[in-house]
Amino acid sequence: NSASAQIPVSIKTVQVEFPLYERALEFCAAHQDSFVRVTAMNICLNTLRLATVIPGGDNENGESDVDVGKSPDGVLHNAKPLPLKERVAIAQYVCTPARVERLASPIFTKLAQFWGLLEEQFREVESASAAFKKEESNADSAPSSSKVARAKEKARRQKVLD
């Protein structure tokens, strides 16, 4: 039985079009409003999810999926699984490199932007810290009236940081 399970199944592919998916991909762009972008990505990922719902409720590992009524993310919108031919057609359509790029690219663009902002913040903290340490070392060699003023400033900054 295990040998017959490994034999590839020949499936005639069907050319399909998903206008909703194509339109949703347009709204996945990084410049779109975040709510619009997330909603569009949800449409795209739900379309892909249709291709992964397996008839009989068993997944590839032989484990049973979540019952239909108990978890909306266990089985997409309590949908009945599509026939294999239709699932393959959806998968082929959604997984073409150009469409995958249009879906994944905005995610990675946003991640890169956030990492850039985070890096800037770390650099600003480092430079502020270095300037503060330099200021402290200069304060030690300053006249006593300056030392009092710097101590007050340091206490004020400490209150702001706390």
PDB file of C-alpha atoms in Angstrom:
ATOM      1  CA  ASN A   1       0.000   0.000   0.000  1.00  0.00           C
ATOM      2  CA  SER A   2       2.792   2.442   0.812  1.00  0.00           C
ATOM      3  CA  ALA A   3       4.299   1.908  -2.661  1.00  0.00           C
ATOM      4  CA  SER A   4       0.997   2.741  -4.346  1.00  0.00           C
ATOM      5  CA  ALA A   5       0.631   5.894  -2.222  1.00  0.00           C
ATOM      6  CA  GLN A   6       3.918   7.251  -3.584  1.00  0.00           C
ATOM      7  CA  ILE A   7       2.995   6.878  -7.260  1.00  0.00           C
ATOM      8  CA  PRO A   8       2.294  10.320  -8.718  1.00  0.00           C
ATOM      9  CA  VAL A   9      -1.235  10.936  -9.888  1.00  0.00           C
ATOM     10  CA  SER A  10      -1.692  12.372 -13.342  1.00  0.00           C
ATOM     11  CA  ILE A  11      -4.088  15.299 -13.271  1.00  0.00           C
ATOM     12  CA  LYS A  12      -5.193  17.288 -16.264  1.00  0.00           C
ATOM     13  CA  THR A  13      -4.741  20.941 -15.415  1.00  0.00           C
ATOM     14  CA  VAL A  14      -7.493  23.441 -15.911  1.00  0.00           C
ATOM     15  CA  GLN A  15      -6.870  27.046 -16.888  1.00  0.00           C
ATOM     16  CA  VAL A  16      -8.718  29.281 -14.462  1.00  0.00           C
ATOM     17  CA  GLU A  17      -8.989  32.971 -13.767  1.00  0.00           C
ATOM     18  CA  PHE A  18      -9.667  34.625 -10.442  1.00  0.00           C
ATOM     19  CA  PRO A  19     -10.525  38.300 -11.020  1.00  0.00           C
ATOM     20  CA  LEU A  20     -11.033  38.852  -7.275  1.00  0.00           C
ATOM     21  CA  TYR A  21      -7.577  37.432  -6.555  1.00  0.00           C
ATOM     22  CA  GLU A  22      -5.980  39.628  -9.233  1.00  0.00           C
ATOM     23  CA  ARG A  23      -7.754  42.707  -7.894  1.00  0.00           C
ATOM     24  CA  ALA A  24      -6.756  41.841  -4.332  1.00  0.00           C
ATOM     25  CA  LEU A  25      -3.115  41.553  -5.424  1.00  0.00           C
ATOM     26  CA  GLU A  26      -3.294  45.176  -6.605  1.00  0.00           C
ATOM     27  CA  PHE A  27      -4.199  46.241  -3.068  1.00  0.00           C
ATOM     28  CA  CYS A  28      -1.360  44.235  -1.491  1.00  0.00           C
ATOM     29  CA  ALA A  29       1.187  46.880  -2.529  1.00  0.00           C
ATOM     30  CA  ALA A  30       3.319  48.377   0.239  1.00  0.00           C
ATOM     31  CA  HIS A  31       2.029  51.899  -0.411  1.00  0.00           C
ATOM     32  CA  GLN A  32      -1.570  50.909   0.354  1.00  0.00           C
ATOM     33  CA  ASP A  33      -3.212  51.663   3.692  1.00  0.00           C
ATOM     34  CA  SER A  34      -2.400  48.895   6.167  1.00  0.00           C
ATOM     35  CA  PHE A  35      -6.060  47.903   6.674  1.00  0.00           C
ATOM     36  CA  VAL A  36      -6.621  47.678   2.914  1.00  0.00           C
ATOM     37  CA  ARG A  37      -3.378  45.752   2.431  1.00  0.00           C
ATOM     38  CA  VAL A  38      -4.138  43.240   5.200  1.00  0.00           C
ATOM     39  CA  THR A  39      -7.674  42.701   3.909  1.00  0.00           C
ATOM     40  CA  ALA A  40      -6.361  42.107   0.389  1.00  0.00           C
ATOM     41  CA  MET A  41      -3.716  39.692   1.671  1.00  0.00           C
ATOM     42  CA  ASN A  42      -6.414  37.866   3.612  1.00  0.00           C
ATOM     43  CA  ILE A  43      -8.398  37.385   0.391  1.00  0.00           C
ATOM     44  CA  CYS A  44      -5.302  36.050  -1.363  1.00  0.00           C
ATOM     45  CA  LEU A  45      -4.348  33.695   1.457  1.00  0.00           C
ATOM     46  CA  ASN A  46      -7.922  32.432   1.799  1.00  0.00           C
ATOM     47  CA  THR A  47      -7.913  31.639  -1.922  1.00  0.00           C
ATOM     48  CA  LEU A  48      -4.719  29.653  -1.444  1.00  0.00           C
ATOM     49  CA  ARG A  49      -6.246  27.982   1.603  1.00  0.00           C
ATOM     50  CA  LEU A  50      -9.031  26.608  -0.611  1.00  0.00           C
ATOM     51  CA  ALA A  51      -6.402  24.504  -2.333  1.00  0.00           C
ATOM     52  CA  THR A  52      -5.202  23.009   0.962  1.00  0.00           C
ATOM     53  CA  VAL A  53      -8.519  21.760   2.388  1.00  0.00           C
ATOM     54  CA  ILE A  54      -8.382  18.013   1.853  1.00  0.00           C
ATOM     55  CA  PRO A  55     -11.549  15.895   1.464  1.00  0.00           C
ATOM     56  CA  GLY A  56     -12.248  13.595   4.387  1.00  0.00           C
ATOM     57  CA  GLY A  57     -10.785  15.970   6.990  1.00  0.00           C
ATOM     58  CA  ASP A  58      -7.397  14.218   7.098  1.00  0.00           C
ATOM     59  CA  ASN A  59      -4.291  16.212   6.439  1.00  0.00           C
ATOM     60  CA  GLU A  60      -1.139  14.897   4.776  1.00  0.00           C
ATOM     61  CA  ASN A  61       0.140  13.322   8.025  1.00  0.00           C
ATOM     62  CA  GLY A  62      -3.024  11.270   8.491  1.00  0.00           C
ATOM     63  CA  GLU A  63      -4.118  13.445  11.422  1.00  0.00           C
ATOM     64  CA  SER A  64      -7.684  14.643  11.604  1.00  0.00           C
ATOM     65  CA  ASP A  65      -8.304  18.369  11.090  1.00  0.00           C
ATOM     66  CA  VAL A  66     -10.377  20.460  13.470  1.00  0.00           C
ATOM     67  CA  ASP A  67     -14.118  19.841  13.276  1.00  0.00           C
ATOM     68  CA  VAL A  68     -15.881  22.083  10.780  1.00  0.00           C
ATOM     69  CA  GLY A  69     -18.017  24.017  13.268  1.00  0.00           C
ATOM     70  CA  LYS A  70     -15.459  24.469  16.057  1.00  0.00           C
ATOM     71  CA  SER A  71     -12.740  26.663  14.558  1.00  0.00           C
ATOM     72  CA  PRO A  72     -13.158  29.045  11.639  1.00  0.00           C
ATOM     73  CA  ASP A  73      -9.447  28.815  10.842  1.00  0.00           C
ATOM     74  CA  GLY A  74      -9.410  25.003  10.973  1.00  0.00           C
ATOM     75  CA  VAL A  75     -11.390  24.763   7.759  1.00  0.00           C
ATOM     76  CA  LEU A  76     -11.864  27.897   5.707  1.00  0.00           C
ATOM     77  CA  HIS A  77     -15.329  29.313   6.298  1.00  0.00           C
ATOM     78  CA  ASN A  78     -16.657  25.833   6.924  1.00  0.00           C
ATOM     79  CA  ALA A  79     -16.290  25.213   3.198  1.00  0.00           C
ATOM     80  CA  LYS A  80     -16.579  21.739   1.775  1.00  0.00           C
ATOM     81  CA  PRO A  81     -13.274  20.616   0.287  1.00  0.00           C
ATOM     82  CA  LEU A  82     -12.927  21.137  -3.443  1.00  0.00           C
ATOM     83  CA  PRO A  83     -12.180  18.252  -5.804  1.00  0.00           C
ATOM     84  CA  LEU A  84      -8.478  17.606  -6.411  1.00  0.00           C
ATOM     85  CA  LYS A  85      -8.645  18.936  -9.985  1.00  0.00           C
ATOM     86  CA  GLU A  86      -9.971  22.286  -8.763  1.00  0.00           C
ATOM     87  CA  ARG A  87      -7.495  22.479  -5.877  1.00  0.00           C
ATOM     88  CA  VAL A  88      -4.610  21.885  -8.278  1.00  0.00           C
ATOM     89  CA  ALA A  89      -5.956  24.564 -10.641  1.00  0.00           C
ATOM     90  CA  ILE A  90      -6.137  27.079  -7.772  1.00  0.00           C
ATOM     91  CA  ALA A  91      -2.661  26.168  -6.554  1.00  0.00           C
ATOM     92  CA  GLN A  92      -1.171  26.510 -10.031  1.00  0.00           C
ATOM     93  CA  TYR A  93      -2.850  29.872 -10.539  1.00  0.00           C
ATOM     94  CA  VAL A  94      -1.935  31.324  -7.152  1.00  0.00           C
ATOM     95  CA  CYS A  95       1.600  29.943  -7.088  1.00  0.00           C
ATOM     96  CA  THR A  96       2.863  31.351 -10.373  1.00  0.00           C
ATOM     97  CA  PRO A  97       6.077  33.249  -9.596  1.00  0.00           C
ATOM     98  CA  ALA A  98       4.713  36.654 -10.628  1.00  0.00           C
ATOM     99  CA  ARG A  99       1.689  36.315  -8.337  1.00  0.00           C
ATOM    100  CA  VAL A 100       3.754  35.001  -5.433  1.00  0.00           C
ATOM    101  CA  GLU A 101       6.088  37.973  -5.845  1.00  0.00           C
ATOM    102  CA  ARG A 102       3.175  40.425  -5.851  1.00  0.00           C
ATOM    103  CA  LEU A 103       1.873  38.882  -2.628  1.00  0.00           C
ATOM    104  CA  ALA A 104       5.175  38.452  -0.763  1.00  0.00           C
ATOM    105  CA  SER A 105       7.057  41.540  -1.933  1.00  0.00           C
ATOM    106  CA  PRO A 106       4.969  44.080   0.029  1.00  0.00           C
ATOM    107  CA  ILE A 107       5.406  42.059   3.213  1.00  0.00           C
ATOM    108  CA  PHE A 108       9.176  42.062   2.872  1.00  0.00           C
ATOM    109  CA  THR A 109       9.204  45.714   1.795  1.00  0.00           C
ATOM    110  CA  LYS A 110       7.385  46.678   4.992  1.00  0.00           C
ATOM    111  CA  LEU A 111       9.706  44.488   7.066  1.00  0.00           C
ATOM    112  CA  ALA A 112      12.728  46.188   5.509  1.00  0.00           C
ATOM    113  CA  GLN A 113      11.229  49.624   6.240  1.00  0.00           C
ATOM    114  CA  PHE A 114      10.571  48.699   9.864  1.00  0.00           C
ATOM    115  CA  TRP A 115      14.076  47.273  10.287  1.00  0.00           C
ATOM    116  CA  GLY A 116      15.484  50.509   8.815  1.00  0.00           C
ATOM    117  CA  LEU A 117      13.499  52.585  11.299  1.00  0.00           C
ATOM    118  CA  LEU A 118      14.572  50.349  14.149  1.00  0.00           C
ATOM    119  CA  GLU A 119      18.207  50.640  13.095  1.00  0.00           C
ATOM    120  CA  GLU A 120      17.893  54.446  13.028  1.00  0.00           C
ATOM    121  CA  GLN A 121      16.477  54.412  16.551  1.00  0.00           C
ATOM    122  CA  PHE A 122      19.351  52.275  17.824  1.00  0.00           C
ATOM    123  CA  ARG A 123      21.904  54.576  16.178  1.00  0.00           C
ATOM    124  CA  GLU A 124      20.245  57.634  17.735  1.00  0.00           C
ATOM    125  CA  VAL A 125      20.300  55.995  21.174  1.00  0.00           C
ATOM    126  CA  GLU A 126      23.975  55.077  20.730  1.00  0.00           C
ATOM    127  CA  SER A 127      24.943  58.600  19.654  1.00  0.00           C
ATOM    128  CA  ALA A 128      22.903  60.177  22.472  1.00  0.00           C
ATOM    129  CA  SER A 129      24.526  57.812  24.953  1.00  0.00           C
ATOM    130  CA  ALA A 130      28.013  58.620  23.638  1.00  0.00           C
ATOM    131  CA  ALA A 131      27.279  62.361  23.788  1.00  0.00           C
ATOM    132  CA  PHE A 132      25.955  62.040  27.322  1.00  0.00           C
ATOM    133  CA  LYS A 133      29.071  60.121  28.461  1.00  0.00           C
ATOM    134  CA  LYS A 134      31.310  62.716  26.811  1.00  0.00           C
ATOM    135  CA  GLU A 135      29.339  65.474  28.511  1.00  0.00           C
ATOM    136  CA  GLU A 136      29.743  63.736  31.875  1.00  0.00           C
ATOM    137  CA  SER A 137      33.509  63.397  31.442  1.00  0.00           C
ATOM    138  CA  ASN A 138      33.766  67.067  30.468  1.00  0.00           C
ATOM    139  CA  ALA A 139      31.683  68.016  33.505  1.00  0.00           C
ATOM    140  CA  ASP A 140      34.216  66.420  35.850  1.00  0.00           C
ATOM    141  CA  SER A 141      36.931  68.780  34.648  1.00  0.00           C
ATOM    142  CA  ALA A 142      34.687  71.903  34.592  1.00  0.00           C
ATOM    143  CA  PRO A 143      34.596  74.596  37.355  1.00  0.00           C
ATOM    144  CA  SER A 144      32.395  73.881  40.389  1.00  0.00           C
ATOM    145  CA  SER A 145      29.481  76.169  39.300  1.00  0.00           C
ATOM    146  CA  SER A 146      29.304  74.283  36.009  1.00  0.00           C
ATOM    147  CA  LYS A 147      29.365  71.008  37.887  1.00  0.00           C
ATOM    148  CA  VAL A 148      26.275  72.044  39.847  1.00  0.00           C
ATOM    149  CA  ALA A 149      24.458  73.061  36.649  1.00  0.00           C
ATOM    150  CA  ARG A 150      25.403  69.804  34.959  1.00  0.00           C
ATOM    151  CA  ALA A 151      24.302  67.780  37.991  1.00  0.00           C
ATOM    152  CA  LYS A 152      20.906  69.516  37.861  1.00  0.00           C
ATOM    153  CA  GLU A 153      20.654  68.815  34.127  1.00  0.00           C
ATOM    154  CA  LYS A 154      21.613  65.183  34.691  1.00  0.00           C
ATOM    155  CA  ALA A 155      18.936  64.839  37.401  1.00  0.00           C
ATOM    156  CA  ARG A 156      16.365  66.426  35.071  1.00  0.00           C
ATOM    157  CA  ARG A 157      17.274  64.025  32.265  1.00  0.00           C
ATOM    158  CA  GLN A 158      17.086  61.075  34.630  1.00  0.00           C
ATOM    159  CA  LYS A 159      13.547  62.103  35.656  1.00  0.00           C
ATOM    160  CA  VAL A 160      12.556  62.326  31.961  1.00  0.00           C
ATOM    161  CA  LEU A 161      13.998  58.891  31.247  1.00  0.00           C
ATOM    162  CA  ASP A 162      12.224  57.341  34.247  1.00  0.00           C
TER     163      ASP A 162
END
